Coordinates of C-alpha atoms in Angstrom, one line a residue:
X1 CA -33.8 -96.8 -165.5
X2 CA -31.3 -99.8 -164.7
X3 CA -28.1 -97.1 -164.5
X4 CA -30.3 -94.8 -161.9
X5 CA -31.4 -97.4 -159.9
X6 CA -27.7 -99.1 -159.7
X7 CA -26.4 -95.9 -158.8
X8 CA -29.1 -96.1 -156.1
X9 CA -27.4 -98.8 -154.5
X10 CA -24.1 -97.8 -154.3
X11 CA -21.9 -96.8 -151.6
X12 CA -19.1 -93.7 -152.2
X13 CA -16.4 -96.0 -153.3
X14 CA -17.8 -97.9 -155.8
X15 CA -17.7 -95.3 -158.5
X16 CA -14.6 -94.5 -161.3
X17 CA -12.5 -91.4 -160.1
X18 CA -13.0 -90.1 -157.2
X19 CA -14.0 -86.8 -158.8
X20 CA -16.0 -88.0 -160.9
X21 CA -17.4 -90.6 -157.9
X22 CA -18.1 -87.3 -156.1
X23 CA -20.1 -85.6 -158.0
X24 CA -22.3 -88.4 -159.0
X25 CA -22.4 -89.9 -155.5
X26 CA -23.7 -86.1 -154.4
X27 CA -26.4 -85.9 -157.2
X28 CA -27.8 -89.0 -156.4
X29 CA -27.8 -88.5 -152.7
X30 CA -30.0 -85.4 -153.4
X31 CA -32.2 -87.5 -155.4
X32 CA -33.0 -89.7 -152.8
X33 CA -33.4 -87.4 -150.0
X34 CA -36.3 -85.9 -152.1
X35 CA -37.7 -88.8 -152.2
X36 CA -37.9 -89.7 -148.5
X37 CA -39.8 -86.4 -148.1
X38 CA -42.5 -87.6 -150.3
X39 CA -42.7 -90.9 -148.6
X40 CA -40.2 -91.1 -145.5
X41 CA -40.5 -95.2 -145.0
X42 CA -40.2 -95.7 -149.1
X43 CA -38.4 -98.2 -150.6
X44 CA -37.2 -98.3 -154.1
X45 CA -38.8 -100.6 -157.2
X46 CA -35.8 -101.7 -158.9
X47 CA -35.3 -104.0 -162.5
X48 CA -32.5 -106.1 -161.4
X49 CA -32.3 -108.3 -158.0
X50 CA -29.0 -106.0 -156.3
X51 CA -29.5 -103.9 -153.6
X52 CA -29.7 -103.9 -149.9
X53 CA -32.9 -106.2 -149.1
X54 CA -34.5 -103.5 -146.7
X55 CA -33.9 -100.5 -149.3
X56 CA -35.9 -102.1 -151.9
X57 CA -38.4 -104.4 -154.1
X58 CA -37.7 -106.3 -157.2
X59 CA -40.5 -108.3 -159.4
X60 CA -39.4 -110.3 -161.5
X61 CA -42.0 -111.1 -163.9
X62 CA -39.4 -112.4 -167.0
X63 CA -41.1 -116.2 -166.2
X64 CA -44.6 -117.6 -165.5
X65 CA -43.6 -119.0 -162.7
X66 CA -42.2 -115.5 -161.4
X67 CA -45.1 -113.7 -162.6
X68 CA -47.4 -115.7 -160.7
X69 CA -44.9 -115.7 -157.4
X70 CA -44.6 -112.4 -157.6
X71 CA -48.2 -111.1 -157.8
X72 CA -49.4 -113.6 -155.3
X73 CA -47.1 -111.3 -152.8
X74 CA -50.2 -109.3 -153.4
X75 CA -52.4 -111.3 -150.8
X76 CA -49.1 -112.6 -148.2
X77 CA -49.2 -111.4 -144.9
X78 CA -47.9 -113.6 -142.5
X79 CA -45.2 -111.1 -141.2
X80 CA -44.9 -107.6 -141.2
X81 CA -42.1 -107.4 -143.8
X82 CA -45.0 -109.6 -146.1
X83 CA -47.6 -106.7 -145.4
X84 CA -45.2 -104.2 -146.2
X85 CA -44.4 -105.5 -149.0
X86 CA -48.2 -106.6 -150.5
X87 CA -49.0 -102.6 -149.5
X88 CA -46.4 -101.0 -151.3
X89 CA -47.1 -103.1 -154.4
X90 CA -50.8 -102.5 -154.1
X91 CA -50.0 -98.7 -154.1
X92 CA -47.6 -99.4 -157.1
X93 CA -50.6 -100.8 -159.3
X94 CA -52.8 -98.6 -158.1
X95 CA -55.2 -101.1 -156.3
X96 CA -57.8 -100.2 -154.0
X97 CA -57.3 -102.1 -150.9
X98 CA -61.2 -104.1 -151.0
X99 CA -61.4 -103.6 -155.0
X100 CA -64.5 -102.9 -157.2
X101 CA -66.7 -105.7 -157.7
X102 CA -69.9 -105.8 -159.9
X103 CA -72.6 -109.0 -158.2
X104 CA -72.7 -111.4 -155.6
X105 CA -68.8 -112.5 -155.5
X106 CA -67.1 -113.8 -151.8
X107 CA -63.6 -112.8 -151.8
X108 CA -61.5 -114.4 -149.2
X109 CA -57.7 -113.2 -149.1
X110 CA -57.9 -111.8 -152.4
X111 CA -56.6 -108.5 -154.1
X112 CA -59.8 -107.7 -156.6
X113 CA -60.4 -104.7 -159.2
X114 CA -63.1 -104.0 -161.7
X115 CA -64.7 -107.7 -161.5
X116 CA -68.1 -108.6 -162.5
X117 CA -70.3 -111.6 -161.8
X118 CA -74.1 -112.4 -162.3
X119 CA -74.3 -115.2 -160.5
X120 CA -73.4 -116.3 -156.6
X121 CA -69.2 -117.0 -157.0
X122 CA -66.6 -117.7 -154.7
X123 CA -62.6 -117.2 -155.5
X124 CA -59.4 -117.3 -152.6
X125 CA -55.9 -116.9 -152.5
X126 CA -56.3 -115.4 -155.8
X127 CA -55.3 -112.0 -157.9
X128 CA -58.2 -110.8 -159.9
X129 CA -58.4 -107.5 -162.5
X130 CA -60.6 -107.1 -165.5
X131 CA -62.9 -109.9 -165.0
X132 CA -66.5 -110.2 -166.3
X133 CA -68.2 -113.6 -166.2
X134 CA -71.1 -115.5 -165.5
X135 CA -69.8 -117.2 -162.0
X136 CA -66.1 -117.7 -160.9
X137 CA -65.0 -120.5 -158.7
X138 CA -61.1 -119.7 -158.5
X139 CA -58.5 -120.8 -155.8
X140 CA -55.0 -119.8 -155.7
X141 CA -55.2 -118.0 -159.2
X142 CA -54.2 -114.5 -161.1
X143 CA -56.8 -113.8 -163.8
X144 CA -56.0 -110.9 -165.9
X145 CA -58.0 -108.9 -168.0
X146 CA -60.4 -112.1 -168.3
X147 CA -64.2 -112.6 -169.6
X148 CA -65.8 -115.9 -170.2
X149 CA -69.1 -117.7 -169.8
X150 CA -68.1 -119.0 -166.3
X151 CA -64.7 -120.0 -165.0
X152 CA -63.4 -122.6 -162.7
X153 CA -59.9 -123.3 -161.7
X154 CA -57.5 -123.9 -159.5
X155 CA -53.8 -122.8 -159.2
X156 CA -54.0 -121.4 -163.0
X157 CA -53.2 -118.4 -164.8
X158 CA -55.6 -117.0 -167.4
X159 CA -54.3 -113.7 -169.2
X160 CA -55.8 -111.6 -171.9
X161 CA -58.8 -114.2 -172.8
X162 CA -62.1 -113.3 -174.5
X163 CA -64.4 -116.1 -175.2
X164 CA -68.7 -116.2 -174.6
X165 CA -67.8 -120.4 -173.6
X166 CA -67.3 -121.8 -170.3
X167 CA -63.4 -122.0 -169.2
X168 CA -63.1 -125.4 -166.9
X169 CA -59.3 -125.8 -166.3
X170 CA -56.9 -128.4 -165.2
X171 CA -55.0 -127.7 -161.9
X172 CA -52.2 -126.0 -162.8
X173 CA -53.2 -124.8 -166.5
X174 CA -52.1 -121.7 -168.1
X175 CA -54.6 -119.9 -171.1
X176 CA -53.3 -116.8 -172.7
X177 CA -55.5 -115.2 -175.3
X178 CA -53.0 -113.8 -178.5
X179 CA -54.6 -112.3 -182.2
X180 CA -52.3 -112.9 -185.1
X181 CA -52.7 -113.8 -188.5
X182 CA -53.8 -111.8 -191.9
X183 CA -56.7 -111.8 -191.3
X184 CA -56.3 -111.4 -187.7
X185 CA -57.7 -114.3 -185.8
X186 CA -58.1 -115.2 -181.6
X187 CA -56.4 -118.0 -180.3
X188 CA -56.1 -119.6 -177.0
X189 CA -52.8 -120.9 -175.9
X190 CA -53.0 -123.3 -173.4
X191 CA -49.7 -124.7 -171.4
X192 CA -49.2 -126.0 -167.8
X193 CA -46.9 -124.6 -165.2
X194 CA -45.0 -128.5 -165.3
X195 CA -44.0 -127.7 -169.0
X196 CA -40.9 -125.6 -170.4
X197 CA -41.8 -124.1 -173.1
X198 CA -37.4 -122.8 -173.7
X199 CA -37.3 -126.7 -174.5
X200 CA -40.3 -127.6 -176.5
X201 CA -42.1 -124.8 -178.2
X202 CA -45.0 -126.7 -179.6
X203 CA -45.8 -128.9 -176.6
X204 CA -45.8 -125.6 -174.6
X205 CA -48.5 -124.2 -176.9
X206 CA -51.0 -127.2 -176.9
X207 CA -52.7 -125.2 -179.7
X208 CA -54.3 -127.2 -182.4
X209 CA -55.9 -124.5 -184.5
X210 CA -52.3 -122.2 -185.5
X211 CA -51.0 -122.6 -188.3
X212 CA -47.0 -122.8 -188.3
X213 CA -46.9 -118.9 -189.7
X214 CA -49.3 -118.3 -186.6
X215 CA -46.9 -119.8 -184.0
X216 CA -44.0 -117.8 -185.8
X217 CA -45.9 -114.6 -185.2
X218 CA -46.1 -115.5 -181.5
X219 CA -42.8 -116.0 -180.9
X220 CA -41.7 -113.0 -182.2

């Protein structure tokens, strides 16, 4: 709630009349004294970057580029302020602090839930949930709900892909699994982090199998 969480962040003269500034200003005061009983060094998830800094977290996820910033905060932890921040967002999504993993994976510095390998892997700096495959070798990568033949990559995002083949990426790739189309088909779309896809819809896609009506579907 954008109005709730606005009205979070206000001070007593900020409001309309003071009456009515009052009143509101009292409610809300209530509401966040309950809440520091439940967790007395809580801060506040909000939807818009406004705030006071210390009172609360923002993640912004409206870009690629601030979806992969922002879940990387996951794994930061160079100052306190970092760990505080990578705990409260691992109690947000629920993630267990050394993750389930399913065969013979080595973690380093990564936040890892319901993963599965059958054969020796190896992944850092990386944010992995739903992952089934073969072997990983990921650095510096959020996989999402993933499960391929084997995958290798490096600073990538792969989201929402199903496939039985190998994924090899570039550096810096981006693979997003969509169905569309009567009858419903799977596509990969493939981009790069380098590419705006605001200025060039098809080159952002690199997708040779959609038709035109397939694209359309995506963009709605």
């Amino acid at each position: 709630d954008c109005k709730t969480y606005c009205d979070f962040m206000l001070s007593k003269g900020e409001f309309g009349t003071k009456e009515e500034a009052t009143a509101h200003y009292e409610r809300i005061v209530k509401v966040k004294e309950s809440l520091k009983e439940v967790e007395p060094k809580g801060k506040y998830f909000g939807a818009v970057d406004i705030g006071t800094k210390d009172l609360c977290y923002w993640w912004d996820y409206g870009q690629v580029k601030y979806y992969m910033e922002n879940n990387l905060k996951l794994l930061k932890g160079a100052t306190q302020a970092e760990k505080d921040e990578a705990k409260a967002m691992k109690t947000f999504l629920g993630l267990q602090t050394k993750g389930s993993v399913t065969g013979p994976l080595k973690a380093v510095n990564c936040a890892v839930s319901d993963v599965t390998v059958k054969e020796a892997s190896t992944a850092s700096n990386s944010v992995l949930s739903t992952v089934t495959s073969g072997s990983l070798n990921v650095q510096d990568s959020i996989l999402v709900n993933v499960t391929a033949g084997s995958i290798s990559c490096k600073n990538c995002l792969i989201y929402n892909v199903a496939t039985a083949d190998d994924l090899k990426l570039e550096d810096g790739q981006i693979v997003v699994g969509v169905t569309c189309g009567n009858p419903p088909k799977s596509h990969l779309i493939k981009s790069k982090f380098n590419v705006c896809g605001k200025k060039n819809w098809k080159k952002w896609t690199q997708t040779e199998d959609m038709t035109e009506a397939d694209l359309a579907l995506v963009r709605k």
